[in-house]
Amino acid sequence: MKVLGIESTAHTFGVGIVEDKPPFILSNERDTFVPETGGMKPSDAARHHAVLAHEVLTRALNKANLSIEDIDAIAVALGPGMGPTLRVGAVIARALTLKFKKTLVPVNHGIAHIEIGYLTTGSKDPLILYLSGGNTIITTFYKGKFRVFGETLDIALGNMMDTFVREMGLAPPYIENGKHKIDICAESGSKIINLPYIVKGEDMSYSGLLTAALRLAGKYRLEDLCYSLREIAFDMLLEASERALALTEKKEIMIVGGVAASGSLRAKLEELTKDWNIELKIVPPSLAGDNGAMIAYAGMLGVKHGVSIEVSESKIRPRWRVDEVEIPWRN
Amino acid sequence: MEGGRGRNTLEKLTLLKRGSESLIYRGMFLGIESIFKIRVNKKYRNVELDKKINSERTINEAKLMYSALSVGVNTPAILYVDPDNFEIIMEFLRGPTMKEVLRQYEDLTIFRNVGSMVGTMHNHGIVHGDLTTNNMILHNNQVFLIDFGLAKRSTEIEDLGTDVHVFLRSIESIHPELRDKIFSYFMEGYHNITGLGEEIEEKVNEIRMRGRYVDERRNKNRN
């Protein structure tokens, strides 16, 4: 069985193709929208996706050496994400489904990040940290669903750090030589500035931290501010994770999502897992960020367990939480 | 590990379990069977920040446990506090955690008592901060609250609501099948003591809607 997956929840338009035997991923093509200044306007990102969709789709089929006729099902990320960009992926998926008479499979973007993590890290029963630009979630699988133990109560960790470096004039681009701008800036910082550290049970709140750091801009060395912001933000996440570890007694931590590529976070997590004597599994950088292969892979797991959707029902779901999704393939 | 006032009298410590931020030992203190809760240095944290958090939380926890105990909430009695070593010695209470109990237990009415205890704390301006079934011990058929590391003083509805929200979230993720029953007994007990049941439930919903990707929020905005 071969499944083609389409990703368009945020800044990346991606198409991936997988089959149901190793090495699973046949191709994984993408193009990411980067605004020249300021934050991302959803309508601009959507335009980018619409313009490039045809090219990315063709590249994915060519790299896999397949024609659309060879594909059994079309998987599409229907949410969560930004309405305008989600619509681009959904329209293409519906068109392919109707024109070539395929099965359409709805995929939750977060579940796709998690499932590609299981596939590539070989995790069995982990505590999962799902960290990306728009998500900061601590979850585990239990009785048919991923249960959320903790999450951000407001903005996501990735988004918070992006916004800070952008407001400080350090970005875009956000990543340079594989390093986030906050890390580059923090390298020459050492002093901890008093900023709000907010953990509520296993939940975290980052908006107060961001606001406080922005207000202190100019009053302290920028490097110390970057350092303090990053340390406090990560420490909040690690503390919440430790609470979840104590509660669930898991023996593995699996990190998925775009922020999984962060070297400074990895160093902290290595200390934490050594201390708890548990295993640290991190999704490889090539599959950490948003991509089509993870959508195709999660779609394949779904379609093998009877998950599909009629085109007429395939509305986008900008606010589709991971804990709402039934996971028949893990029961 | 020697020299401290408390240390002279102890015979030996046995590691009972590892908490999220501390090691929990059992041993004798002044002839009383005791729990030694010792916060550990976290290697991943900046040293300065680590020290600050550990020492603040040790003092804070001891103070608020004592306050809770003195208004009639079931918590272990504090015997000794050593903020420099991030250590609290408290009375040992034999019994399983409620998380363990719920693996087989059917009678959930005991959560009425949990709700009244939390209500009593809230009436006296004490917020627990980490209400999970792992932080509740069933001792002599009564529930005792432990781990006041994230506790604080507040009478703001926002903080009281957050406290209840943390509890709801924890039962939802660990005992999803018992969620509704546990929560309704809890709120019954809570309301009887505080009279704030409805207000708090509204607040809990509001907090939930602030989370990411919550459908109700969108629907609410459109109505």
Coordinates of C-alpha atoms in Angstrom, one line a residue:
Chain A
M1 CA 0.0 0.0 0.0
K2 CA 1.2 3.5 -0.9
V3 CA -0.1 6.7 0.7
L4 CA 0.5 10.3 -0.4
G5 CA 0.3 12.9 2.4
I6 CA -0.2 16.6 2.2
E7 CA 0.9 19.0 4.9
S8 CA -0.2 22.7 4.9
T9 CA -1.1 23.6 8.5
A10 CA 1.3 26.5 8.8
H11 CA 4.3 27.9 7.0
T12 CA 5.3 24.7 5.2
F13 CA 3.7 23.1 2.2
G14 CA 4.8 19.5 2.0
V15 CA 4.0 16.3 0.1
G16 CA 5.4 12.9 1.2
I17 CA 4.8 9.4 0.0
V18 CA 5.1 6.3 2.2
E19 CA 4.5 2.6 1.8
D20 CA 3.7 0.0 4.4
K21 CA 7.1 -1.7 4.6
P22 CA 10.6 -0.5 5.4
P23 CA 12.0 2.0 4.8
F24 CA 8.5 3.4 4.7
I25 CA 9.3 6.9 3.4
L26 CA 9.7 7.0 -0.4
S27 CA 9.8 10.8 -0.8
N28 CA 9.4 13.9 1.3
E29 CA 9.3 17.2 -0.5
R30 CA 8.5 20.6 1.0
D31 CA 8.8 24.3 0.7
T32 CA 8.6 26.7 3.6
F33 CA 7.3 30.2 3.5
V34 CA 9.6 32.8 5.2
P35 CA 8.4 36.4 5.3
E36 CA 11.1 38.9 4.7
T37 CA 10.1 41.0 7.8
G38 CA 7.7 40.6 10.7
G39 CA 5.5 37.6 11.5
M40 CA 3.7 35.3 9.1
K41 CA 0.5 36.5 7.6
P42 CA -1.7 33.4 7.0
S43 CA -3.0 34.8 3.7
D44 CA 0.6 35.2 2.4
A45 CA 1.5 31.7 3.5
A46 CA -1.6 30.4 1.8
R47 CA -0.7 32.1 -1.5
H48 CA 2.8 30.7 -1.3
H49 CA 1.4 27.2 -0.8
A50 CA -1.1 27.6 -3.7
V51 CA 1.6 28.8 -6.1
L52 CA 4.1 26.0 -5.2
A53 CA 1.7 23.1 -4.6
H54 CA 1.9 21.7 -8.1
E55 CA 5.7 21.8 -8.2
V56 CA 6.1 20.1 -4.7
L57 CA 3.6 17.4 -5.6
T58 CA 5.3 16.6 -8.9
R59 CA 8.7 16.5 -7.1
A60 CA 7.4 14.1 -4.5
L61 CA 6.0 11.7 -7.2
N62 CA 9.1 11.9 -9.2
K63 CA 11.5 11.3 -6.3
A64 CA 9.4 8.2 -5.4
N65 CA 9.4 7.2 -9.0
L66 CA 5.7 6.8 -8.9
S67 CA 2.7 8.1 -10.8
I68 CA -0.5 9.2 -9.1
E69 CA -2.1 5.9 -10.3
D70 CA 0.2 3.9 -8.0
I71 CA -1.1 5.7 -4.9
D72 CA -3.8 4.0 -2.9
A73 CA -4.9 6.8 -0.6
I74 CA -4.5 10.5 -0.1
A75 CA -3.9 11.7 3.5
V76 CA -4.3 15.3 4.4
A77 CA -3.7 17.3 7.6
L78 CA -7.1 18.8 8.3
G79 CA -5.8 20.5 11.5
P80 CA -4.9 22.0 13.8
G81 CA -3.5 25.1 12.1
M82 CA -4.2 28.2 10.2
G83 CA -7.5 28.2 8.2
P84 CA -6.2 29.8 5.0
T85 CA -3.2 27.5 4.7
L86 CA -5.2 24.4 5.7
R87 CA -7.7 25.1 2.9
V88 CA -4.9 24.9 0.3
G89 CA -3.9 21.4 1.3
A90 CA -7.5 20.3 1.7
V91 CA -8.5 21.5 -1.7
I92 CA -5.7 19.7 -3.4
A93 CA -6.3 16.5 -1.5
R94 CA -10.1 16.6 -2.4
A95 CA -9.3 17.2 -6.0
L96 CA -6.8 14.3 -6.2
T97 CA -9.3 12.0 -4.4
L98 CA -12.2 12.8 -6.8
K99 CA -10.2 12.9 -10.0
F100 CA -8.3 9.7 -9.4
K101 CA -10.9 7.9 -7.3
K102 CA -8.7 7.5 -4.2
T103 CA -9.5 7.1 -0.5
L104 CA -9.3 10.3 1.5
V105 CA -7.8 10.0 5.0
P106 CA -8.1 12.8 7.5
V107 CA -4.9 13.3 9.6
N108 CA -4.4 15.3 12.8
H109 CA -1.1 17.2 12.4
G110 CA 0.0 16.6 16.0
I111 CA -0.7 12.8 15.8
A112 CA 1.4 12.7 12.6
H113 CA 4.4 14.3 14.5
I114 CA 3.9 11.8 17.3
E115 CA 3.6 8.7 15.0
I116 CA 6.7 9.6 12.9
G117 CA 8.5 9.9 16.2
Y118 CA 7.5 6.3 17.2
L119 CA 8.6 5.1 13.7
T120 CA 12.0 6.7 13.6
T121 CA 13.0 6.4 17.3
G122 CA 11.6 3.0 18.0
S123 CA 10.0 4.2 21.2
K124 CA 7.6 1.8 22.9
D125 CA 5.8 3.5 25.7
P126 CA 7.2 7.0 26.1
L127 CA 6.2 10.2 27.8
I128 CA 5.9 12.5 24.7
L129 CA 6.9 16.1 24.4
Y130 CA 5.4 17.6 21.3
L131 CA 7.2 20.9 20.8
S132 CA 6.8 23.1 17.7
G133 CA 6.1 26.7 16.7
G134 CA 2.4 26.3 17.7
N135 CA 2.4 23.4 20.2
T136 CA 3.9 22.7 23.6
I137 CA 2.2 19.5 24.8
I138 CA 3.2 16.7 27.3
T139 CA 1.2 13.6 26.4
T140 CA 1.1 9.8 26.6
F141 CA -1.0 7.2 25.0
Y142 CA -3.6 5.6 27.3
K143 CA -6.8 3.6 26.4
G144 CA -7.3 4.6 22.8
K145 CA -6.2 8.2 22.9
F146 CA -3.3 10.5 23.5
R147 CA -3.9 12.1 26.9
V148 CA -2.6 15.5 27.5
F149 CA -0.9 15.8 30.9
G150 CA 0.3 19.3 30.4
E151 CA 0.4 22.0 27.8
T152 CA 1.0 25.7 27.5
L153 CA -1.9 27.7 28.9
D154 CA -1.3 30.4 26.3
I155 CA 1.4 30.7 23.6
A156 CA 3.7 27.9 22.5
L157 CA 7.4 27.7 23.5
G158 CA 8.6 27.9 19.9
N159 CA 6.4 30.8 19.1
M160 CA 7.5 32.6 22.2
M161 CA 11.2 32.3 21.3
D162 CA 10.5 33.3 17.7
T163 CA 8.6 36.3 18.7
F164 CA 11.3 37.5 21.1
V165 CA 14.2 37.3 18.7
R166 CA 12.0 38.9 16.0
E167 CA 11.1 41.8 18.3
M168 CA 14.7 42.2 19.2
G169 CA 15.6 42.5 15.5
L170 CA 17.6 39.3 15.5
A171 CA 15.3 37.4 13.1
P172 CA 14.2 36.4 10.5
P173 CA 15.8 34.1 9.6
Y174 CA 15.2 32.3 12.9
I175 CA 17.7 29.5 12.3
E176 CA 21.3 30.0 11.3
N177 CA 23.6 27.0 10.7
G178 CA 21.1 24.8 12.4
K179 CA 21.0 27.0 15.5
H180 CA 18.1 29.1 16.7
K181 CA 18.8 32.8 17.0
I182 CA 17.9 32.7 20.7
D183 CA 20.7 30.1 21.2
I184 CA 23.3 32.2 19.3
C185 CA 22.4 35.3 21.3
A186 CA 22.4 33.3 24.6
E187 CA 25.9 31.9 24.0
S188 CA 27.5 35.1 25.3
G189 CA 25.0 35.6 28.1
S190 CA 25.5 34.3 31.6
K191 CA 23.5 36.3 34.1
I192 CA 20.0 35.2 35.2
I193 CA 17.6 38.1 35.1
N194 CA 14.5 37.8 37.2
L195 CA 11.6 36.8 34.9
P196 CA 8.3 35.1 35.6
Y197 CA 8.7 31.3 36.0
I198 CA 5.2 29.9 35.8
V199 CA 4.4 26.2 36.2
K200 CA 0.9 25.2 37.2
G201 CA 0.8 21.5 37.9
E202 CA 2.0 20.1 34.6
D203 CA 0.9 23.2 32.6
M204 CA 3.1 26.1 31.7
S205 CA 2.4 29.7 30.8
Y206 CA 4.8 31.6 28.5
S207 CA 3.0 34.8 27.6
G208 CA 3.9 36.5 30.9
L209 CA 7.6 35.5 30.4
L210 CA 7.6 37.0 26.9
T211 CA 6.0 40.2 27.9
A212 CA 8.4 40.7 30.9
A213 CA 11.4 40.0 28.7
L214 CA 10.2 42.4 26.0
R215 CA 9.7 45.1 28.7
L216 CA 13.2 44.7 30.0
A217 CA 14.8 45.1 26.5
G218 CA 17.4 47.9 26.7
K219 CA 17.6 47.7 30.5
Y220 CA 19.9 44.7 30.4
R221 CA 22.4 43.2 28.1
L222 CA 20.5 41.5 25.3
E223 CA 22.7 38.4 25.6
D224 CA 21.7 38.0 29.3
L225 CA 18.1 38.6 28.4
C226 CA 18.2 35.9 25.7
Y227 CA 20.0 33.5 28.1
S228 CA 17.5 34.1 30.9
L229 CA 14.5 33.8 28.7
R230 CA 15.7 30.5 27.2
E231 CA 16.8 29.0 30.5
I232 CA 13.6 29.8 32.3
A233 CA 11.4 28.7 29.4
F234 CA 13.2 25.4 29.1
D235 CA 13.4 24.8 32.8
M236 CA 9.6 25.3 33.1
L237 CA 9.1 22.7 30.4
L238 CA 11.5 20.3 32.0
E239 CA 10.0 20.7 35.4
A240 CA 6.5 20.1 34.0
S241 CA 7.9 17.0 32.3
E242 CA 9.5 15.7 35.5
R243 CA 6.1 16.0 37.2
A244 CA 4.5 14.0 34.4
L245 CA 7.3 11.5 34.7
A246 CA 6.8 11.1 38.4
L247 CA 3.1 10.6 37.7
T248 CA 3.3 8.2 34.8
E249 CA 6.5 6.3 35.7
K250 CA 7.5 6.1 32.0
K251 CA 10.9 4.8 31.1
E252 CA 11.4 6.8 27.9
I253 CA 10.9 10.4 26.8
M254 CA 10.3 11.0 23.2
I255 CA 10.7 14.5 21.7
V256 CA 8.8 15.4 18.5
G257 CA 8.1 18.6 16.5
G258 CA 10.3 21.3 15.1
V259 CA 11.7 22.4 18.5
A260 CA 13.1 18.9 18.9
A261 CA 16.0 20.0 16.7
S262 CA 17.2 22.5 19.4
G263 CA 20.7 21.6 20.7
S264 CA 20.4 23.5 23.9
L265 CA 17.2 21.7 24.8
R266 CA 18.7 18.4 23.9
A267 CA 21.6 19.1 26.4
K268 CA 19.2 19.8 29.2
L269 CA 17.1 16.7 28.4
E270 CA 20.2 14.5 28.4
E271 CA 20.9 15.7 31.9
L272 CA 17.3 15.0 32.9
T273 CA 17.1 11.5 31.5
K274 CA 20.5 10.5 32.9
D275 CA 19.3 11.7 36.2
W276 CA 16.1 9.6 36.0
N277 CA 17.9 6.7 34.4
I278 CA 15.5 6.7 31.4
E279 CA 15.9 6.8 27.7
L280 CA 15.8 9.9 25.6
K281 CA 14.5 9.5 22.0
I282 CA 14.5 12.4 19.7
V283 CA 12.9 12.5 16.2
P284 CA 15.7 13.0 13.6
P285 CA 16.0 16.6 12.4
S286 CA 15.0 15.8 8.8
L287 CA 11.5 14.7 10.1
A288 CA 11.3 17.1 13.1
G289 CA 9.7 20.0 11.3
D290 CA 6.4 20.0 9.4
N291 CA 6.5 17.6 6.4
G292 CA 4.3 15.6 4.2
A293 CA 5.8 12.2 4.9
M294 CA 4.6 12.2 8.5
I295 CA 1.1 13.0 7.3
A296 CA 1.3 10.1 4.8
Y297 CA 2.6 7.8 7.5
A298 CA -0.1 8.6 10.0
G299 CA -2.7 8.4 7.2
M300 CA -1.5 4.9 6.3
L301 CA -1.9 3.8 9.9
G302 CA -5.4 5.2 9.9
V303 CA -6.5 3.8 6.5
K304 CA -5.3 0.3 7.6
H305 CA -7.7 0.6 10.5
G306 CA -10.7 1.9 8.6
V307 CA -10.1 5.6 9.0
S308 CA -11.3 7.6 6.0
I309 CA -13.6 10.5 5.2
E310 CA -16.0 11.5 2.4
V311 CA -14.9 14.5 0.4
S312 CA -18.1 16.2 1.3
E313 CA -17.3 15.8 5.0
S314 CA -13.7 16.8 4.8
K315 CA -13.9 20.2 6.4
I316 CA -10.7 21.7 7.8
R317 CA -10.4 21.7 11.6
P318 CA -8.2 24.6 12.7
R319 CA -8.6 23.7 16.4
W320 CA -8.4 19.9 16.3
R321 CA -6.8 18.9 19.5
V322 CA -4.6 15.7 19.7
D323 CA -6.6 14.4 22.6
E324 CA -9.8 14.4 20.5
V325 CA -8.5 11.8 18.0
E326 CA -9.4 8.1 18.3
I327 CA -6.3 6.0 17.7
P328 CA -7.5 2.6 16.6
W329 CA -4.1 1.3 15.5
R330 CA -2.7 1.5 19.0
N331 CA -5.3 -0.6 20.8
Chain B
M1 CA 25.2 14.1 55.5
E2 CA 26.1 14.5 59.2
G3 CA 26.2 17.2 61.8
G4 CA 22.8 18.8 61.3
R5 CA 20.5 19.0 64.3
G6 CA 18.1 16.5 62.9
R7 CA 20.8 14.2 61.6
N8 CA 22.2 13.1 65.0
T9 CA 19.0 11.3 65.9
L10 CA 18.4 9.4 62.8
E11 CA 19.4 5.8 62.4
K12 CA 19.2 5.2 58.7
L13 CA 17.3 6.5 55.8
T14 CA 15.7 4.3 53.2
L15 CA 14.9 5.8 49.8
L16 CA 11.1 5.4 49.3
K17 CA 10.6 7.0 46.0
R18 CA 11.6 9.7 43.7
G19 CA 9.3 12.7 43.4
S20 CA 9.4 15.2 40.6
E21 CA 11.8 17.5 42.3
S22 CA 12.9 15.6 45.4
L23 CA 14.0 12.3 46.9
I24 CA 11.7 10.9 49.5
Y25 CA 13.3 8.9 52.3
R26 CA 11.8 7.1 55.3
G27 CA 13.6 7.0 58.6
M28 CA 13.4 7.9 62.3
F29 CA 13.5 11.4 63.6
L30 CA 13.4 12.0 67.4
G31 CA 11.8 8.6 67.8
I32 CA 9.0 9.3 65.3
E33 CA 8.6 7.4 62.0
S34 CA 9.3 10.2 59.5
I35 CA 9.5 11.2 55.8
F36 CA 12.6 13.1 54.8
K37 CA 11.8 15.1 51.7
I38 CA 15.1 16.4 50.2
R39 CA 15.0 18.6 47.1
V40 CA 17.8 17.7 44.6
N41 CA 20.0 20.0 42.5
K42 CA 18.9 19.8 38.9
K43 CA 21.9 19.6 36.7
Y44 CA 20.0 21.0 33.7
R45 CA 19.2 24.2 35.5
N46 CA 21.3 27.3 35.9
V47 CA 23.0 26.9 39.3
E48 CA 21.8 30.3 40.6
L49 CA 18.2 29.7 39.5
D50 CA 18.3 26.1 40.8
K51 CA 19.3 27.3 44.3
K52 CA 16.7 30.0 44.3
I53 CA 13.9 27.7 43.3
N54 CA 14.8 24.9 45.7
S55 CA 15.3 27.1 48.7
E56 CA 12.1 29.2 48.1
R57 CA 10.1 26.1 47.6
T58 CA 11.4 24.4 50.7
I59 CA 10.4 27.3 52.9
N60 CA 7.2 27.9 51.1
E61 CA 6.1 24.3 51.3
A62 CA 6.8 24.0 55.0
K63 CA 4.9 27.2 55.8
L64 CA 1.9 26.3 53.7
M65 CA 1.7 22.7 54.9
Y66 CA 1.7 24.0 58.4
S67 CA -1.0 26.6 57.6
A68 CA -3.2 24.0 55.9
L69 CA -2.8 21.7 58.9
S70 CA -3.7 24.4 61.3
V71 CA -7.0 25.1 59.6
G72 CA -7.9 21.4 59.8
V73 CA -6.8 20.1 56.4
N74 CA -5.3 16.6 56.5
T75 CA -1.6 16.9 55.8
P76 CA 1.4 15.3 57.5
A77 CA 2.8 17.3 60.5
I78 CA 6.0 19.1 59.8
L79 CA 8.8 18.1 62.3
Y80 CA 11.8 20.0 61.0
V81 CA 12.9 22.2 58.2
D82 CA 16.4 22.9 56.9
P83 CA 16.2 25.4 54.0
D84 CA 20.0 25.3 53.4
N85 CA 19.8 21.7 52.6
F86 CA 16.4 22.0 51.0
E87 CA 15.1 19.4 53.5
I88 CA 11.7 18.9 55.2
I89 CA 11.1 16.2 57.8
M90 CA 7.5 15.3 58.3
E91 CA 5.4 12.6 59.9
F92 CA 5.2 9.4 58.0
L93 CA 1.7 8.3 57.0
R94 CA 1.2 4.7 56.0
G95 CA -1.0 4.1 53.0
P96 CA -1.3 4.0 49.2
T97 CA -1.7 7.1 47.0
M98 CA -5.1 7.7 45.6
K99 CA -3.7 7.0 42.2
E100 CA -2.8 3.5 43.4
V101 CA -6.2 3.1 45.2
L102 CA -8.1 4.0 42.0
R103 CA -6.7 1.0 40.2
Q104 CA -9.3 -1.2 41.9
Y105 CA -11.4 0.9 44.1
E106 CA -15.0 1.5 43.2
D107 CA -16.3 3.8 45.9
L108 CA -15.5 7.4 44.7
T109 CA -17.5 9.2 47.3
I110 CA -14.3 9.9 49.2
F111 CA -13.6 12.6 46.7
R112 CA -16.4 14.6 48.5
N113 CA -13.9 14.8 51.4
V114 CA -11.1 15.8 49.1
G115 CA -13.3 18.5 47.7
S116 CA -14.2 19.8 51.2
M117 CA -10.5 19.8 52.1
V118 CA -9.5 21.8 49.1
G119 CA -12.5 24.1 49.8
T120 CA -11.3 24.6 53.4
M121 CA -7.8 25.5 52.1
H122 CA -9.3 27.9 49.6
N123 CA -11.4 29.5 52.3
H124 CA -8.2 30.2 54.1
G125 CA -6.4 31.6 51.1
I126 CA -4.2 28.5 50.5
V127 CA -3.8 27.2 47.0
H128 CA -2.2 23.7 46.6
G129 CA -0.9 24.1 43.0
D130 CA -0.5 20.5 42.1
L131 CA -3.6 18.6 43.1
T132 CA -3.2 15.1 41.5
T133 CA -4.2 11.7 42.8
N134 CA -0.5 11.0 43.2
N135 CA -0.3 13.8 45.8
M136 CA -3.1 12.3 48.0
I137 CA -2.5 9.5 50.5
L138 CA -5.2 7.3 51.9
H139 CA -4.3 6.8 55.5
N140 CA -6.8 5.3 58.0
N141 CA -9.6 5.7 55.5
Q142 CA -8.9 9.4 55.2
V143 CA -7.3 11.3 52.4
F144 CA -4.2 13.4 53.3
L145 CA -2.8 16.0 50.9
I146 CA 1.0 16.1 50.3
D147 CA 3.5 17.9 48.2
F148 CA 2.9 21.6 48.7
G149 CA 5.9 22.6 46.5
L150 CA 3.8 24.7 44.2
A151 CA 1.5 26.0 46.8
K152 CA 0.8 29.7 47.4
R153 CA -1.3 32.1 49.2
S154 CA -4.1 33.6 47.3
T155 CA -7.9 34.3 47.5
E156 CA -8.2 35.3 43.8
I157 CA -10.8 33.3 41.9
E158 CA -8.3 32.9 39.1
D159 CA -5.9 31.0 41.4
L160 CA -8.6 28.9 43.0
G161 CA -9.9 28.0 39.6
T162 CA -6.5 27.1 38.4
D163 CA -6.0 24.8 41.4
V164 CA -9.3 23.0 40.5
H165 CA -8.3 22.9 36.8
V166 CA -5.0 21.2 37.6
F167 CA -7.0 18.6 39.5
L168 CA -9.5 18.1 36.7
R169 CA -6.7 17.8 34.1
S170 CA -4.9 15.2 36.2
I171 CA -7.9 12.9 36.7
E172 CA -8.7 13.3 33.0
S173 CA -5.3 12.1 31.9
I174 CA -4.8 9.3 34.5
H175 CA -8.3 8.1 35.2
P176 CA -10.3 9.2 32.1
E177 CA -13.1 6.6 32.7
L178 CA -13.7 7.9 36.3
R179 CA -13.4 11.6 35.4
D180 CA -17.0 12.7 35.6
K181 CA -17.8 10.9 38.8
I182 CA -14.7 11.9 40.7
F183 CA -15.1 15.5 39.6
S184 CA -18.8 15.7 40.5
Y185 CA -18.1 14.3 44.1
F186 CA -15.2 16.7 44.4
M187 CA -17.2 19.7 43.4
E188 CA -20.1 18.7 45.7
G189 CA -17.7 18.7 48.7
Y190 CA -16.0 21.8 47.5
H191 CA -19.3 23.7 47.1
N192 CA -20.6 22.7 50.5
I193 CA -17.6 24.4 52.1
T194 CA -17.0 27.4 49.9
G195 CA -20.4 28.1 48.2
L196 CA -18.3 28.9 45.2
G197 CA -19.0 25.7 43.2
E198 CA -20.6 27.4 40.2
E199 CA -18.2 30.3 40.1
I200 CA -15.3 28.0 40.1
E201 CA -16.6 25.6 37.5
E202 CA -17.2 28.6 35.2
K203 CA -13.6 29.7 35.9
V204 CA -12.3 26.2 35.1
N205 CA -14.1 26.3 31.7
E206 CA -12.7 29.7 31.0
I207 CA -9.2 28.6 31.8
R208 CA -9.7 25.6 29.5
M209 CA -10.8 27.8 26.7
R210 CA -7.6 29.8 26.9
G211 CA -5.7 26.7 25.9
R212 CA -4.7 26.2 22.3
Y213 CA -7.0 24.8 19.7
V214 CA -10.1 24.7 21.8
D215 CA -13.2 24.5 19.7
E216 CA -15.6 26.0 22.2
R217 CA -13.6 29.2 22.2
R218 CA -14.2 29.7 18.6
N219 CA -17.9 28.9 18.9
K220 CA -18.2 31.2 21.8
N221 CA -16.7 34.1 19.9
R222 CA -19.0 33.6 17.1
N223 CA -22.2 33.5 19.1

